Coordinates of C-alpha atoms in Angstrom, one line a residue:
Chain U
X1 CA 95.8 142.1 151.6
X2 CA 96.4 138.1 151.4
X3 CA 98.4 136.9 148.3
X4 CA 97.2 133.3 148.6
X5 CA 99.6 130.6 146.1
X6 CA 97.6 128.0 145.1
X7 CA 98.9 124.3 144.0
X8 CA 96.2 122.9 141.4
X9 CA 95.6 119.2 140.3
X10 CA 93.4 118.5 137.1
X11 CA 92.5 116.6 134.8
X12 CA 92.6 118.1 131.4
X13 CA 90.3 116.3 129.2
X14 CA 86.5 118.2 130.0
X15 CA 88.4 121.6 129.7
X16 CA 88.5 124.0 126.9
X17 CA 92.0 124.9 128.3
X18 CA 93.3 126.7 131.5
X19 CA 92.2 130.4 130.4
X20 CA 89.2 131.7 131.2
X21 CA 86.5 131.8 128.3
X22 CA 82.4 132.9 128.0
X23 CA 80.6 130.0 127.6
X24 CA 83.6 127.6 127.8
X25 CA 84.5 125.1 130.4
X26 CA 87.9 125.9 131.9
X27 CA 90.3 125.4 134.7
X28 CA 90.1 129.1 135.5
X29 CA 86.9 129.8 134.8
X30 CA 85.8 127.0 137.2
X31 CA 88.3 127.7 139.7
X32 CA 87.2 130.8 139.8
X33 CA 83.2 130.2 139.8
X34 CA 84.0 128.1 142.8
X35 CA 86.6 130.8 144.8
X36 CA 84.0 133.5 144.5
X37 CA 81.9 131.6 146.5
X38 CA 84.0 130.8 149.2
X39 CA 85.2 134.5 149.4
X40 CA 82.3 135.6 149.5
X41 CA 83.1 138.0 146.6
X42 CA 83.8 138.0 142.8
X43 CA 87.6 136.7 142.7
X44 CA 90.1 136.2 139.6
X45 CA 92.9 133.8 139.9
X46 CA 96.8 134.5 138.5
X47 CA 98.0 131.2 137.0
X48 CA 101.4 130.0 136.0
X49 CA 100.8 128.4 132.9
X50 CA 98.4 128.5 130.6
X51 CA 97.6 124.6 129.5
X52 CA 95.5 123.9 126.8
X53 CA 92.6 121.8 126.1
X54 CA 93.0 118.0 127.2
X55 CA 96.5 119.0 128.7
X56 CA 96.3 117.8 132.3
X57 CA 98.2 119.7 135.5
X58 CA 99.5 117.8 139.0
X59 CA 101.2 121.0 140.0
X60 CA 99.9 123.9 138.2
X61 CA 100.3 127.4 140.5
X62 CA 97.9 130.5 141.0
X63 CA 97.6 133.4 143.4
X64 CA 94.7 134.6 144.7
X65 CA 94.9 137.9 146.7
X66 CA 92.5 140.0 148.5
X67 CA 91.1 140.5 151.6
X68 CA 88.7 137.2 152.6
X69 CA 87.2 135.9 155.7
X70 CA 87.7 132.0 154.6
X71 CA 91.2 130.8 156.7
X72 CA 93.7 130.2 154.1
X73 CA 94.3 126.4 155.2
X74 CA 90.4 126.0 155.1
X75 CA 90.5 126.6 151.2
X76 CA 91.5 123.4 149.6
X77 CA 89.0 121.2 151.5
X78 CA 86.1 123.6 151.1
X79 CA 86.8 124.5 147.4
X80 CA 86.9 120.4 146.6
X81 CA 83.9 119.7 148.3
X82 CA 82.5 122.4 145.6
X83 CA 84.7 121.2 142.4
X84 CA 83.3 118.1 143.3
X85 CA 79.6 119.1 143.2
X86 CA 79.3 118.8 146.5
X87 CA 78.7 115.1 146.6
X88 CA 80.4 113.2 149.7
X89 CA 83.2 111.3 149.4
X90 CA 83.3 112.6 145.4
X91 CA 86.7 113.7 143.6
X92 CA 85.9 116.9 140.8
X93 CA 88.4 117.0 137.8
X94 CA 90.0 119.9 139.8
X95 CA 91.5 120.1 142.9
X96 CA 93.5 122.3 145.3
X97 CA 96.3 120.5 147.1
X98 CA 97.9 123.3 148.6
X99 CA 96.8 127.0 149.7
X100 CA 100.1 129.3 151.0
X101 CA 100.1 132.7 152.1
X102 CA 103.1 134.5 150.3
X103 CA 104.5 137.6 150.1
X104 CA 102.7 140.8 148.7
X105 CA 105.2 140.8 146.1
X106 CA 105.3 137.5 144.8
X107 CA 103.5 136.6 141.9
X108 CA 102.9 133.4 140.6
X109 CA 104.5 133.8 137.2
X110 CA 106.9 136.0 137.2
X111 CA 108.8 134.5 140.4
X112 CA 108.4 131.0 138.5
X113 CA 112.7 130.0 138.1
X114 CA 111.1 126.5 136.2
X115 CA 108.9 124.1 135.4
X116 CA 108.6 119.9 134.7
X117 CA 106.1 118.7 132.1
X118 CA 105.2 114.9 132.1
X119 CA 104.8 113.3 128.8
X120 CA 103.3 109.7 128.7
X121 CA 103.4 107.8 125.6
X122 CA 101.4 104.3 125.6
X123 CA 103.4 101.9 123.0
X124 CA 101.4 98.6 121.7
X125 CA 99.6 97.3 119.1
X126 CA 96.2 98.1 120.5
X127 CA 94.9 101.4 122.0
X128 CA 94.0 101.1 125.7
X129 CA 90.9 102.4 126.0
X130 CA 91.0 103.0 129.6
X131 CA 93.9 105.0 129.0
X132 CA 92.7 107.1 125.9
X133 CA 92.5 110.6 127.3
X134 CA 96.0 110.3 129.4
X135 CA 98.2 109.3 127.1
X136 CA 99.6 109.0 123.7
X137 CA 99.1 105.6 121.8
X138 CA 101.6 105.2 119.5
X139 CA 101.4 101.5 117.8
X140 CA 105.1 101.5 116.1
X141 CA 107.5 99.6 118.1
X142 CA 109.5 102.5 120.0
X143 CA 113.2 102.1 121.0
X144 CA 113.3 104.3 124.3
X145 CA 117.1 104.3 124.4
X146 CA 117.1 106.0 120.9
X147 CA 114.9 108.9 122.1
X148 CA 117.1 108.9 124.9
X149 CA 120.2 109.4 123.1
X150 CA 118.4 112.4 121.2
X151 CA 116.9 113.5 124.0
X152 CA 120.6 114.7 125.3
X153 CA 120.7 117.1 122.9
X154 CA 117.8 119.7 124.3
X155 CA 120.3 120.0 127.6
X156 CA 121.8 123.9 127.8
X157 CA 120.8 127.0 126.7
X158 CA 119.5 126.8 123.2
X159 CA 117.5 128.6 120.7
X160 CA 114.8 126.5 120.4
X161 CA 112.4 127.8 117.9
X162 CA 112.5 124.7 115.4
X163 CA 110.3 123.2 118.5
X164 CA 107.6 127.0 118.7
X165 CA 104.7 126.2 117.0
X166 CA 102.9 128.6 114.7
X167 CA 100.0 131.0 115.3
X168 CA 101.2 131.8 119.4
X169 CA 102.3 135.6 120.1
X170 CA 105.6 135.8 119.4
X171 CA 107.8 135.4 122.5
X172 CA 110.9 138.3 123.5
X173 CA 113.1 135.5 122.7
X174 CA 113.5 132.0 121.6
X175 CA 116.2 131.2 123.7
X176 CA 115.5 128.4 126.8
X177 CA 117.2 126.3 128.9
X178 CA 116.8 122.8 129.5
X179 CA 117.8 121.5 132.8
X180 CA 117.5 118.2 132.9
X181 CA 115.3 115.3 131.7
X182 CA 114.3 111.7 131.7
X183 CA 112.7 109.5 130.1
X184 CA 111.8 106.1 131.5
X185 CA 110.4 102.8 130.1
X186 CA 107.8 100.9 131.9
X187 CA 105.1 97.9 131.8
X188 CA 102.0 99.0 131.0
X189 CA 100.1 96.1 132.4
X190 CA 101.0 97.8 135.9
X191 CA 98.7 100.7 135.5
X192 CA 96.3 99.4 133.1
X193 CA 92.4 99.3 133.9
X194 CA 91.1 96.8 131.6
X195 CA 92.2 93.3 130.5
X196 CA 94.9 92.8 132.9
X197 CA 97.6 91.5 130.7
X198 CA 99.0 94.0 127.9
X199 CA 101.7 93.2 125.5
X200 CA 102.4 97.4 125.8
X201 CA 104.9 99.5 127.6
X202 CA 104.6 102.7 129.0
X203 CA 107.3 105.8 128.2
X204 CA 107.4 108.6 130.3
X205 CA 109.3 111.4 129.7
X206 CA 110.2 114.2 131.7
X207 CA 111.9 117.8 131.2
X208 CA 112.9 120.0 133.2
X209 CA 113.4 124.0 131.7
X210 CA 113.6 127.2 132.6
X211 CA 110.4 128.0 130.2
X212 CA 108.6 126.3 127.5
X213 CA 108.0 128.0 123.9
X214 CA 104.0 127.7 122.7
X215 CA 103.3 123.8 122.4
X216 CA 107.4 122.8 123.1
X217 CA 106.9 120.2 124.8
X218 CA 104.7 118.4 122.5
X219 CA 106.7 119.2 119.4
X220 CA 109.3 117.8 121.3
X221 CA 107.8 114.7 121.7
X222 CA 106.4 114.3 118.8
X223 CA 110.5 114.5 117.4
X224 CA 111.3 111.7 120.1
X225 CA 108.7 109.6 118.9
X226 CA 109.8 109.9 115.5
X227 CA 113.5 109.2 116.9
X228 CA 112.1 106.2 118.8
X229 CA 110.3 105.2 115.4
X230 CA 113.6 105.2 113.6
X231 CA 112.2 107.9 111.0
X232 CA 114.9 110.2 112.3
X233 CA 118.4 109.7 114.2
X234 CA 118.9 110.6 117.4
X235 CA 121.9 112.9 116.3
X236 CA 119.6 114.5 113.7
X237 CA 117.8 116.1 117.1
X238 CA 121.1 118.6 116.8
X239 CA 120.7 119.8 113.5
X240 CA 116.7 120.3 114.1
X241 CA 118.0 122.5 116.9
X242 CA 120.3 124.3 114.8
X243 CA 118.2 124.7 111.6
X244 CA 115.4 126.7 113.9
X245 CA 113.3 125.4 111.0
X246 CA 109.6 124.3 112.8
X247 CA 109.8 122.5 109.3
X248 CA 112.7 120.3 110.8
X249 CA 111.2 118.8 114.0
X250 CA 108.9 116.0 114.4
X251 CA 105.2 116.2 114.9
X252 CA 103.2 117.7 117.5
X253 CA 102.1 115.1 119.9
X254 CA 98.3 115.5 121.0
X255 CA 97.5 117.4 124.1
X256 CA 96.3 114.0 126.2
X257 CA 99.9 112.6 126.8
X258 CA 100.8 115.8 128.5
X259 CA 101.3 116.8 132.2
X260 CA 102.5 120.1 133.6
X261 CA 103.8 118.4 136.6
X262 CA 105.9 121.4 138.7
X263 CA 106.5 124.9 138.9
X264 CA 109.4 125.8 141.1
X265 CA 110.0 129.2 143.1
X266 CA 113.8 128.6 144.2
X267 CA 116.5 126.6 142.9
X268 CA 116.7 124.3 145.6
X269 CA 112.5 122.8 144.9
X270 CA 113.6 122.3 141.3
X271 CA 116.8 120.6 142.4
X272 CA 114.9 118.7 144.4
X273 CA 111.7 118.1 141.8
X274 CA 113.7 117.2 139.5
X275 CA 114.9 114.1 140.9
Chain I
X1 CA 72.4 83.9 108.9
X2 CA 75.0 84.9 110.3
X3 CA 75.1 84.7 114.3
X4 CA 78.4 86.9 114.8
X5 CA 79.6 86.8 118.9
X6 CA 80.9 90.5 119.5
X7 CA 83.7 90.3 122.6
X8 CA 83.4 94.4 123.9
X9 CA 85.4 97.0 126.3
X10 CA 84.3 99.9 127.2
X11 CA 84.5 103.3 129.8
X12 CA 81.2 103.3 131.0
X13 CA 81.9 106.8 132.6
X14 CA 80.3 108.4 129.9
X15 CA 77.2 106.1 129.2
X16 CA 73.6 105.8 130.8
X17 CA 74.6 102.3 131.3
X18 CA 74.3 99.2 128.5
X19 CA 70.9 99.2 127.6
X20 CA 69.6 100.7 124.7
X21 CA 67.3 103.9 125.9
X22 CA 65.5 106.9 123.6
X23 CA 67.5 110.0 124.8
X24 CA 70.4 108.7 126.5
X25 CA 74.0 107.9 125.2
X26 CA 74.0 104.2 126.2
X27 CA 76.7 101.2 125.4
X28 CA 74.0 99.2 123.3
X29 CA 72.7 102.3 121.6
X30 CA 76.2 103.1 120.1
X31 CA 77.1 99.7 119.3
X32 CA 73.8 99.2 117.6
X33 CA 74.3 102.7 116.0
X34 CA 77.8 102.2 114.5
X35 CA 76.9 98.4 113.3
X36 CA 73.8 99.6 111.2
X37 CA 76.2 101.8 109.2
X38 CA 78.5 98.8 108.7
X39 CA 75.6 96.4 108.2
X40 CA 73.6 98.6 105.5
X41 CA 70.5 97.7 107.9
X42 CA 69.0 98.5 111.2
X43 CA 70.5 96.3 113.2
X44 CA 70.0 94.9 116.7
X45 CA 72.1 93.3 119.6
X46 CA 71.6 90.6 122.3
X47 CA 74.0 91.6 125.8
X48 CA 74.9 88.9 128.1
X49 CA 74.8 91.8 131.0
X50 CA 73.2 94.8 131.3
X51 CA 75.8 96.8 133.2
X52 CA 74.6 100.0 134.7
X53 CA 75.6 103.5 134.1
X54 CA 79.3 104.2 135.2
X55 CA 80.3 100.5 135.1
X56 CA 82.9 99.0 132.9
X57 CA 83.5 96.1 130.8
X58 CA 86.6 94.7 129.4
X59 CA 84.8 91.8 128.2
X60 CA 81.2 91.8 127.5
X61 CA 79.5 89.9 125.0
X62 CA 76.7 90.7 122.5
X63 CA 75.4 88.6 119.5
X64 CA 74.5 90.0 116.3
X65 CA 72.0 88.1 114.2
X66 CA 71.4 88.4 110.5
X67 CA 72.6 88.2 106.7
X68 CA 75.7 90.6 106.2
X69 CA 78.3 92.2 103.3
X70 CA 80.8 93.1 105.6
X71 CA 82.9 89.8 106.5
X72 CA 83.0 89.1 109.9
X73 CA 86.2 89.5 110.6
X74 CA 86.4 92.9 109.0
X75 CA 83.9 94.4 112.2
X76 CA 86.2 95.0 115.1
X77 CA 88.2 97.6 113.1
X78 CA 85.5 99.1 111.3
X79 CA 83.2 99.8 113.5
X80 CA 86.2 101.1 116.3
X81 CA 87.3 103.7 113.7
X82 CA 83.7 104.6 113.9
X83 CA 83.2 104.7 117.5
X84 CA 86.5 106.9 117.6
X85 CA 84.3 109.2 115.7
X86 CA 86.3 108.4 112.8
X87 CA 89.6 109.8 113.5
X88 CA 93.0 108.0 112.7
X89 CA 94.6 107.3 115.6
X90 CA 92.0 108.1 118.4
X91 CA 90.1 105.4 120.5
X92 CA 86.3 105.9 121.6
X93 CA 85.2 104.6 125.0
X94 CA 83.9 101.3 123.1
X95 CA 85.7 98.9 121.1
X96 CA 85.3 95.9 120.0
X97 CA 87.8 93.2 120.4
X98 CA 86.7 90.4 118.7
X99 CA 83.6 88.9 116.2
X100 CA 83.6 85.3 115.9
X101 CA 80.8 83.3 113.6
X102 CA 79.1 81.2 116.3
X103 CA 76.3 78.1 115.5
X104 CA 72.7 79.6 115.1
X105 CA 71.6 78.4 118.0
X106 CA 74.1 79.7 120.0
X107 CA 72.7 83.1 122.7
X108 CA 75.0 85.2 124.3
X109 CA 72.9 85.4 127.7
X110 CA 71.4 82.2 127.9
X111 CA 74.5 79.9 126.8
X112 CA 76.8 81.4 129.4
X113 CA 78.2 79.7 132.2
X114 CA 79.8 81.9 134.0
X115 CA 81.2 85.8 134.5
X116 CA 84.2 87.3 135.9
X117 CA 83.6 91.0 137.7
X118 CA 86.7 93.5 138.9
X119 CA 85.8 95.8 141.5
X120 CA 88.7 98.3 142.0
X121 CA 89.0 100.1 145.6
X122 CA 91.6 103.1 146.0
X123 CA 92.8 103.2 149.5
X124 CA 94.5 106.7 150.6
X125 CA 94.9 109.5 152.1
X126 CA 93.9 111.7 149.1
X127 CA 91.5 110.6 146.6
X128 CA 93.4 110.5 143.0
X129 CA 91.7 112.7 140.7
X130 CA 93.1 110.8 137.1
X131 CA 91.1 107.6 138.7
X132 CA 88.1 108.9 140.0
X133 CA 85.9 107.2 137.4
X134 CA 87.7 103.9 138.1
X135 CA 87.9 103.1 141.0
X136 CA 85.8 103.6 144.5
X137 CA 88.0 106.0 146.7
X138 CA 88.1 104.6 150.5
X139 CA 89.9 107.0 152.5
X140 CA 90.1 104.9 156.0
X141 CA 92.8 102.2 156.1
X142 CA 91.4 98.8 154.7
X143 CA 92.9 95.2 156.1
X144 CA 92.9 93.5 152.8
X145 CA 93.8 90.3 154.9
X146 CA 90.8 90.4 156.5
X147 CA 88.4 91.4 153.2
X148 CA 90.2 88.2 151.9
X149 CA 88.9 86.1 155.1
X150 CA 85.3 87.6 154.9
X151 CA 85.1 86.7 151.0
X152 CA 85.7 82.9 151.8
X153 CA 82.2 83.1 152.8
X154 CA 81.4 83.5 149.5
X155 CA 82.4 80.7 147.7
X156 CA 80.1 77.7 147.2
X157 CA 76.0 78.3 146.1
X158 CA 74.1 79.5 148.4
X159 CA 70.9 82.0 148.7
X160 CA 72.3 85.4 148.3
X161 CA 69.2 87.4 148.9
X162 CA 71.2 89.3 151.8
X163 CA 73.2 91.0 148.2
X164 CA 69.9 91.4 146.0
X165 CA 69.4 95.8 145.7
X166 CA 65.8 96.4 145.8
X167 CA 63.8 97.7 143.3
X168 CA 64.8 95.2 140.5
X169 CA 63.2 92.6 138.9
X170 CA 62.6 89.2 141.4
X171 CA 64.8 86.3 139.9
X172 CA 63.5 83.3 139.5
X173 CA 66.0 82.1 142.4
X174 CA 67.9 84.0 144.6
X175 CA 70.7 80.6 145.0
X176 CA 74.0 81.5 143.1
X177 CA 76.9 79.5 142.5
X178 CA 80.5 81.9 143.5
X179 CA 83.8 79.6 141.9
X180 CA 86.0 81.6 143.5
X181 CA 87.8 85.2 144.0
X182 CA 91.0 86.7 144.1
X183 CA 92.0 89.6 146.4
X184 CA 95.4 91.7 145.3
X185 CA 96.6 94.5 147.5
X186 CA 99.3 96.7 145.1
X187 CA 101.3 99.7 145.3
X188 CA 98.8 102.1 143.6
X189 CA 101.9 104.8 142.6
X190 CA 103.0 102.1 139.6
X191 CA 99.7 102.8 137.8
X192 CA 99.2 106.8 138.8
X193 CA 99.2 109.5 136.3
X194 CA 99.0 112.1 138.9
X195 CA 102.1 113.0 141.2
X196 CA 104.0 110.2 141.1
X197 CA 104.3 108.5 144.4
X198 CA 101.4 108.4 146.6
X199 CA 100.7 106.4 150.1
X200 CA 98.4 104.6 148.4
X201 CA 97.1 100.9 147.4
X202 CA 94.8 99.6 145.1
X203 CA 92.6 96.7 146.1
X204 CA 91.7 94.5 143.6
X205 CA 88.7 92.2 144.3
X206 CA 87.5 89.5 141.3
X207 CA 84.7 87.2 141.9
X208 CA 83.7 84.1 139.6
X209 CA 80.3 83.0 140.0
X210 CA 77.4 81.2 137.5
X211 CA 75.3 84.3 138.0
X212 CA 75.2 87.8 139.5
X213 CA 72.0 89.0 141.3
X214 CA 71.1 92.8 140.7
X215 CA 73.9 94.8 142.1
X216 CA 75.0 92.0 143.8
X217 CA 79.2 92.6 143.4
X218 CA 78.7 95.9 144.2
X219 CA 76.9 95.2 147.5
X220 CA 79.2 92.4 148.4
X221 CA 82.4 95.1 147.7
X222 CA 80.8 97.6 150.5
X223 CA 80.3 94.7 152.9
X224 CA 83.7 93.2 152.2
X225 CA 84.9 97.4 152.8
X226 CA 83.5 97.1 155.8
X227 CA 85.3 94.8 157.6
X228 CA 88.2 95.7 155.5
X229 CA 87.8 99.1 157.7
X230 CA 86.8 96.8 161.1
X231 CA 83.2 97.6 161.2
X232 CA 82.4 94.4 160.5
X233 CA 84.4 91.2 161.6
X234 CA 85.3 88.7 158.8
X235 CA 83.1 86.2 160.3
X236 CA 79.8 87.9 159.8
X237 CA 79.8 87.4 156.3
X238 CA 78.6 83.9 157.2
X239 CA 75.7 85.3 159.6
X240 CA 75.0 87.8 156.8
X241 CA 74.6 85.5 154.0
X242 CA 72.4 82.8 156.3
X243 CA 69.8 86.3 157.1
X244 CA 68.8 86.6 153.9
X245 CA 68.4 90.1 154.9
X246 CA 69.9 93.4 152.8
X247 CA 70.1 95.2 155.8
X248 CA 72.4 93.2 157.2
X249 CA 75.2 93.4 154.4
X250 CA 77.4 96.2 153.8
X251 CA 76.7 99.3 151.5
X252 CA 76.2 99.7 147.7
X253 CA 80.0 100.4 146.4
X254 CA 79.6 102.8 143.5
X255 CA 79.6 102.0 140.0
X256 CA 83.2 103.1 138.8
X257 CA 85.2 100.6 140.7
X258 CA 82.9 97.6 139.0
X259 CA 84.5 95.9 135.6
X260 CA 82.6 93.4 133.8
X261 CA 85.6 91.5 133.4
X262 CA 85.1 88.1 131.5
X263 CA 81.9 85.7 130.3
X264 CA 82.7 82.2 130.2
X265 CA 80.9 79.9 127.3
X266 CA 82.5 76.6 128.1
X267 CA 83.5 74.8 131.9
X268 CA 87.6 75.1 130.6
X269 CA 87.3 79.2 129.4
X270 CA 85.8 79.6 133.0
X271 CA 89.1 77.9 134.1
X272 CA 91.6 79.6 132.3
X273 CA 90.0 82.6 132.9
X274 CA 89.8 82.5 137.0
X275 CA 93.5 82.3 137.0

């Protein structure tokens, strides 16, 4: 019996989500669709995460296990060829980048020890159209050393339910730790498709955890942004924390800006991912 | 009466092309869609180009003719709030940048002068998913030196037949005058919203000329590919043009690396704008 770990690249914005859903368009579901074929066999995928609609993935994880002919290392190519629609020389919205034999044993998201989630924010006074399903346009002037300073705040082991958003099952227990962040401040012009020249920047914000609460990450950047904004201070980020009041915290940023980057196995890939 | 000069981007990734067509989602539909509801009136536009299906404009110009409530200046934000389907905050895949009262005799096709195309090539190892309806992906190493020494062919007016795709309309002339182009080879990492870093670059080719035959940039991007990958020396680009023959150029570059990028009205704009 193969227990195949998969490494999965997509792009979130034609998806109703990662889960699998009749008559829905998802990760799984096409993942699946496409796996089946090349195993000759009706297969189901384990994933780590499940992202939702619009949410994009560099580094989302799934096993695969069962007895197949197809050569392990042969899966990525011939299961992009198929994502792809098999069109030469095309690129589908999903792709394998990795396929890795592991042990019977492991699974793909109960052996996870953390993940990084991307956030992008695009800050300037026009939308960039080019740009409108990968990040968050926010027109108010942001001050990236602001969201910085209330960004230290989420390091340790906190109870972080103020950031949980309503509706999700509730969880075993509230309680996460943050390992790490960043949150850097670039030209958008750089990676910008259209006019050339932009008056906008680019922040990009990165966090590093042991586990995420339903829609964390995006409450927390919605708080940020309202840090950045000046509508809150950054030390006000400690009494959201502390209130565990959802009423507390900023926003929820929209699904587009956000990227589940990596999901590490051993201490050592998230020491290193994180850099 | 009012002849109002619209200045329009848009994602063509999602349109049957610009021109207006029973059926299909096209750039010239949506535009003439949304300005009706602003106008009170069935309304109608006049493109300078009509840019197929997949290609993108940053700046493509259309002129609407007739006697209006809205003032002019009120357009661009109206009708983008309608082409974002009318939610705050959210961008469609058109906008329009600018409406500027012009004399009545003014045309946006026939009073042109000049246009500015982008073609965007992706050169690496992997294709990159988060681009793959922006730029062409050329997975063989590309000598952007040498693409720059085959485009110096270009420049000048000559008979550029050798460029002309079948199966369109015949021009009156196949002579075009190219102003010039610009080659840039760039890190393509700084603009990624995948991974991060990546081995590859971005090449970005713009070309200035009087007039564009049909798929003429795209044709001349796939021959300058070519000898960017050594299948063809720099040099034949001369031989090449002088044929007059299509089957001696390169291939038809696909439509997502092609931007319309500027149209020039005036001699100095075309200037200004080549730089």
């Amino acid at each position: 019996m193969k227990n195949i770990l998969l490494t999965i690249e997509y792009d979130g914005s034609r998806f109703s989500g990662w889960q699998r859903q009749p008559k829905q368009r998802t990760v799984q579901g096409e993942l699946e669709r496409v796996l089946s074929v090349l195993c000759g066999q009706a297969v189901q995928i384990a994933g780590t995460s499940r992202t939702d609609a619009g949410v994009h993935a560099c580094g989302q994880r799934a096993t695969l296990r069962g007895e197949f002919g197809i050569p392990t290392e042969r899966i990525p190519l011939a299961a992009n060829h198929l994502l792809a629609g098999g069109k030469r020389g095309a690129t589908g919205d999903i792709r394998i980048l990795e396929a890795k034999e592991m042990p019977e044993d492991f699974h793909a998201r109960f052996n996870c020890v953390g993940k990084t989630y991307r956030y992008r924010i695009y800050n300037g006074n026009e939308p960039d159209l080019f740009q409108r399903d990968y990040c968050y346009w926010l027109e108010s002037p942001l001050d990236a050393e602001k969201m910085r300073r209330g960004a230290e705040f989420l390091t340790g082991t906190h109870d972080f339910r103020c950031f949980m958003a309503a509706g999700g099952q509730e969880p075993e227990t509230t309680v996460r730790t943050i390992f790490g962040f960043t949150l850097e401040e670039r030209d958008a012009a750089a990676g910008y498709a259209g006019r050339g020249a932009r008056d906008g920047k680019e922040i990009v914000f990165r966090v590093t955890g042991d586990g995420f609460l339903y829609n964390m990450v995006r409450i927390l950047t919605g708080t940020l942004a309202e840090i950045g904004a000046g509508k809150k201070s950054p030390e006000e980020m400690r009494e959201i924390i502390l209130s565990k009041d959802r009423r507390r915290a900023g926003h929820t940023a929209p699904p587009q800006g956000l990227y589940l980057e990596k999901i590490y196995y051993t201490q050592e890939d998230m020491l290193i991912g994180m850099k």
